[in-house]
């Protein structure tokens, strides 16, 4: 792998993370008001009794942002805190820290997104490849229009429809949540099954809506690859159909798909967040929804930064894997 | 034009879908009293009846009136944010592609960084920070603030390839000014791409605005499709089986996205006639 390429990707990674932290710091300030203080005051005024911890919170807030210090000092302090993963306290759930809330909800989101993305990518890509392959069964062609239609629908809308049909009308699956209310998360088979049952519909709404996207891209690439000279050569050389399909066509058409995966991660994630809201799935999307409702500013900032970090890191990994998959890239500037 | 539409069935189907939605909103406004879209204008939680063909929601809005108001309003947010995004993105892309060098490098850096960050999250941050009763148009501006990134990238790539064509070289050698080359030579050849990019940007802007609205960052008192879904979620309409409440916005949004998707696929065909469909 050329060192120049790696450095370039690393540079982009650092730039994005820095940009996210900077926007996190400056955006609240451009509006000219102080949403955090407003929220604290409002909470203190509305709760009637002396809210435990409100003084500490204001103090913490003053200390953390050092409001009496010049802006550039505040900015540097903020960057330093972010680098240490210190996002402060949650306003609505004091004295819980933002990081501890994130640690609880992140596994749910990562699990949901990882499984659905891998499944959708694998199934969609294979379906797209078969659709463009002249010797694949005919019935596949009828699958394409519905898949394509589904891919134009946002995940969460599909989720709403799925809940209504399968959970409300047919009562086959639970309506909402990540596990049966009242159960305590534990490491046991029955709990895992319970979680699985709750995850079917959220996963299905992401899966169904993204299959068509991968199938469409793959079909286009396969058509291009099939027109290449080496395909004609391989065919004339008398390779088996299976070898032609997997080693010649699929392998070469797969590379742009991987780039597309990197580019669409952010989109996938945004979609998954809304699916979580619709299903009250206990992941980071639901936490974000509640944080917005309660105006928990530190929590919102922490979530935004963590997600950007995660997506950017995943993109970096994919970017670094890409040249390994495609030997042609290695020689670009060697 | 009509003959072309007959051949390009995707474009025709997409345009028909969007036209149907507009006709629904236009005719609806004439024959139905949209003032009933306000809260407390009818009894709450009623299933469809002659008086309220789509029923009413928990706060007593007549849902037919809400849908008649919401369909064009949501489209308006998408059109405003999408056209601003494409206009700004195209201007920046053309300048960057034409000037090259440092200008281009800076533009590319900003776009690369911007596109890596999931747009919904930045919009959430922006909307939370502003937090003062936004109007619907201001909300469209918030969405537009990121809508230029993707057009800037795709249009730049197209402009770069057009820039190297012989007729641009000829224009440059015959002493045409930079602006003249950009607007008279490069721009007209970009039009089909611009149209496709525009439709894509409108659809992305609508998706982003609905996302913000579901999270509770929309204009709460406005009747848009996304705000209706926010109330659906807020009052758990699903758990109460109030299908008349959530099905209309879901169906309209689905038709909207499929219509826009078909138009953009059709325009793609127009832009690359060589890339004929295999199936």
JSON list of N, CA, C and O in Angstrom, two decimals, chain B residues 228-247:
[
{"chain": "B", "resi": 228, "resn": "UNK", "atom": "N", "xyz": [-46.64, 15.67, 11.07]},
{"chain": "B", "resi": 228, "resn": "UNK", "atom": "CA", "xyz": [-47.73, 14.72, 11.31]},
{"chain": "B", "resi": 228, "resn": "UNK", "atom": "C", "xyz": [-47.16, 13.41, 11.84]},
{"chain": "B", "resi": 228, "resn": "UNK", "atom": "O", "xyz": [-47.70, 12.83, 12.79]},
{"chain": "B", "resi": 229, "resn": "UNK", "atom": "N", "xyz": [-46.04, 12.95, 11.24]},
{"chain": "B", "resi": 229, "resn": "UNK", "atom": "CA", "xyz": [-45.43, 11.71, 11.74]},
{"chain": "B", "resi": 229, "resn": "UNK", "atom": "C", "xyz": [-44.87, 11.91, 13.14]},
{"chain": "B", "resi": 229, "resn": "UNK", "atom": "O", "xyz": [-44.85, 10.97, 13.94]},
{"chain": "B", "resi": 230, "resn": "UNK", "atom": "N", "xyz": [-44.41, 13.13, 13.44]},
{"chain": "B", "resi": 230, "resn": "UNK", "atom": "CA", "xyz": [-43.92, 13.41, 14.79]},
{"chain": "B", "resi": 230, "resn": "UNK", "atom": "C", "xyz": [-45.05, 13.20, 15.80]},
{"chain": "B", "resi": 230, "resn": "UNK", "atom": "O", "xyz": [-44.87, 12.55, 16.83]},
{"chain": "B", "resi": 231, "resn": "UNK", "atom": "N", "xyz": [-46.24, 13.74, 15.48]},
{"chain": "B", "resi": 231, "resn": "UNK", "atom": "CA", "xyz": [-47.37, 13.56, 16.40]},
{"chain": "B", "resi": 231, "resn": "UNK", "atom": "C", "xyz": [-47.78, 12.10, 16.49]},
{"chain": "B", "resi": 231, "resn": "UNK", "atom": "O", "xyz": [-48.15, 11.60, 17.54]},
{"chain": "B", "resi": 232, "resn": "UNK", "atom": "N", "xyz": [-47.73, 11.41, 15.33]},
{"chain": "B", "resi": 232, "resn": "UNK", "atom": "CA", "xyz": [-48.04, 9.98, 15.31]},
{"chain": "B", "resi": 232, "resn": "UNK", "atom": "C", "xyz": [-47.16, 9.25, 16.32]},
{"chain": "B", "resi": 232, "resn": "UNK", "atom": "O", "xyz": [-47.62, 8.43, 17.12]},
{"chain": "B", "resi": 233, "resn": "UNK", "atom": "N", "xyz": [-45.87, 9.58, 16.30]},
{"chain": "B", "resi": 233, "resn": "UNK", "atom": "CA", "xyz": [-44.92, 8.93, 17.18]},
{"chain": "B", "resi": 233, "resn": "UNK", "atom": "C", "xyz": [-45.13, 9.40, 18.62]},
{"chain": "B", "resi": 233, "resn": "UNK", "atom": "O", "xyz": [-45.08, 8.62, 19.56]},
{"chain": "B", "resi": 234, "resn": "UNK", "atom": "N", "xyz": [-45.40, 10.69, 18.77]},
{"chain": "B", "resi": 234, "resn": "UNK", "atom": "CA", "xyz": [-45.53, 11.31, 20.09]},
{"chain": "B", "resi": 234, "resn": "UNK", "atom": "C", "xyz": [-46.71, 10.71, 20.85]},
{"chain": "B", "resi": 234, "resn": "UNK", "atom": "O", "xyz": [-46.62, 10.41, 22.03]},
{"chain": "B", "resi": 235, "resn": "UNK", "atom": "N", "xyz": [-47.85, 10.55, 20.14]},
{"chain": "B", "resi": 235, "resn": "UNK", "atom": "CA", "xyz": [-49.04, 10.02, 20.80]},
{"chain": "B", "resi": 235, "resn": "UNK", "atom": "C", "xyz": [-49.21, 8.52, 20.58]},
{"chain": "B", "resi": 235, "resn": "UNK", "atom": "O", "xyz": [-50.30, 7.99, 20.81]},
{"chain": "B", "resi": 236, "resn": "UNK", "atom": "N", "xyz": [-48.16, 7.84, 20.10]},
{"chain": "B", "resi": 236, "resn": "UNK", "atom": "CA", "xyz": [-48.20, 6.40, 19.85]},
{"chain": "B", "resi": 236, "resn": "UNK", "atom": "C", "xyz": [-49.47, 5.99, 19.10]},
{"chain": "B", "resi": 236, "resn": "UNK", "atom": "O", "xyz": [-50.20, 5.10, 19.53]},
{"chain": "B", "resi": 237, "resn": "UNK", "atom": "N", "xyz": [-49.75, 6.64, 17.98]},
{"chain": "B", "resi": 237, "resn": "UNK", "atom": "CA", "xyz": [-50.96, 6.33, 17.20]},
{"chain": "B", "resi": 237, "resn": "UNK", "atom": "C", "xyz": [-50.98, 4.86, 16.79]},
{"chain": "B", "resi": 237, "resn": "UNK", "atom": "O", "xyz": [-52.04, 4.25, 16.68]},
{"chain": "B", "resi": 238, "resn": "UNK", "atom": "N", "xyz": [-49.78, 4.29, 16.59]},
{"chain": "B", "resi": 238, "resn": "UNK", "atom": "CA", "xyz": [-49.71, 2.89, 16.17]},
{"chain": "B", "resi": 238, "resn": "UNK", "atom": "C", "xyz": [-50.28, 1.97, 17.23]},
{"chain": "B", "resi": 238, "resn": "UNK", "atom": "O", "xyz": [-51.02, 1.05, 16.94]},
{"chain": "B", "resi": 239, "resn": "UNK", "atom": "N", "xyz": [-49.91, 2.23, 18.50]},
{"chain": "B", "resi": 239, "resn": "UNK", "atom": "CA", "xyz": [-50.34, 1.35, 19.58]},
{"chain": "B", "resi": 239, "resn": "UNK", "atom": "C", "xyz": [-51.84, 1.45, 19.80]},
{"chain": "B", "resi": 239, "resn": "UNK", "atom": "O", "xyz": [-52.45, 0.57, 20.39]},
{"chain": "B", "resi": 240, "resn": "UNK", "atom": "N", "xyz": [-52.45, 2.56, 19.35]},
{"chain": "B", "resi": 240, "resn": "UNK", "atom": "CA", "xyz": [-53.89, 2.69, 19.48]},
{"chain": "B", "resi": 240, "resn": "UNK", "atom": "C", "xyz": [-54.60, 2.26, 18.20]},
{"chain": "B", "resi": 240, "resn": "UNK", "atom": "O", "xyz": [-55.82, 2.42, 18.10]},
{"chain": "B", "resi": 241, "resn": "UNK", "atom": "N", "xyz": [-53.82, 1.76, 17.24]},
{"chain": "B", "resi": 241, "resn": "UNK", "atom": "CA", "xyz": [-54.43, 1.27, 16.01]},
{"chain": "B", "resi": 241, "resn": "UNK", "atom": "C", "xyz": [-55.09, 2.35, 15.18]},
{"chain": "B", "resi": 241, "resn": "UNK", "atom": "O", "xyz": [-56.02, 2.08, 14.42]},
{"chain": "B", "resi": 242, "resn": "UNK", "atom": "N", "xyz": [-54.64, 3.61, 15.32]},
{"chain": "B", "resi": 242, "resn": "UNK", "atom": "CA", "xyz": [-55.26, 4.68, 14.55]},
{"chain": "B", "resi": 242, "resn": "UNK", "atom": "C", "xyz": [-54.64, 4.77, 13.16]},
{"chain": "B", "resi": 242, "resn": "UNK", "atom": "O", "xyz": [-53.90, 5.69, 12.85]},
{"chain": "B", "resi": 243, "resn": "UNK", "atom": "N", "xyz": [-55.01, 3.78, 12.33]},
{"chain": "B", "resi": 243, "resn": "UNK", "atom": "CA", "xyz": [-54.38, 3.69, 11.02]},
{"chain": "B", "resi": 243, "resn": "UNK", "atom": "C", "xyz": [-54.69, 4.90, 10.16]},
{"chain": "B", "resi": 243, "resn": "UNK", "atom": "O", "xyz": [-53.90, 5.30, 9.32]},
{"chain": "B", "resi": 244, "resn": "UNK", "atom": "N", "xyz": [-55.84, 5.53, 10.34]},
{"chain": "B", "resi": 244, "resn": "UNK", "atom": "CA", "xyz": [-56.18, 6.68, 9.50]},
{"chain": "B", "resi": 244, "resn": "UNK", "atom": "C", "xyz": [-55.27, 7.87, 9.76]},
{"chain": "B", "resi": 244, "resn": "UNK", "atom": "O", "xyz": [-55.20, 8.79, 8.99]},
{"chain": "B", "resi": 245, "resn": "UNK", "atom": "N", "xyz": [-54.57, 7.81, 10.89]},
{"chain": "B", "resi": 245, "resn": "UNK", "atom": "CA", "xyz": [-53.69, 8.92, 11.24]},
{"chain": "B", "resi": 245, "resn": "UNK", "atom": "C", "xyz": [-52.33, 8.80, 10.53]},
{"chain": "B", "resi": 245, "resn": "UNK", "atom": "O", "xyz": [-51.84, 9.76, 9.95]},
{"chain": "B", "resi": 246, "resn": "UNK", "atom": "N", "xyz": [-51.75, 7.58, 10.57]},
{"chain": "B", "resi": 246, "resn": "UNK", "atom": "CA", "xyz": [-50.38, 7.49, 10.03]},
{"chain": "B", "resi": 246, "resn": "UNK", "atom": "C", "xyz": [-50.32, 7.01, 8.58]},
{"chain": "B", "resi": 246, "resn": "UNK", "atom": "O", "xyz": [-49.35, 7.28, 7.89]},
{"chain": "B", "resi": 247, "resn": "UNK", "atom": "N", "xyz": [-51.38, 6.29, 8.12]},
{"chain": "B", "resi": 247, "resn": "UNK", "atom": "CA", "xyz": [-51.29, 5.80, 6.74]},
{"chain": "B", "resi": 247, "resn": "UNK", "atom": "C", "xyz": [-51.25, 6.91, 5.68]},
{"chain": "B", "resi": 247, "resn": "UNK", "atom": "O", "xyz": [-50.42, 6.85, 4.77]}
]
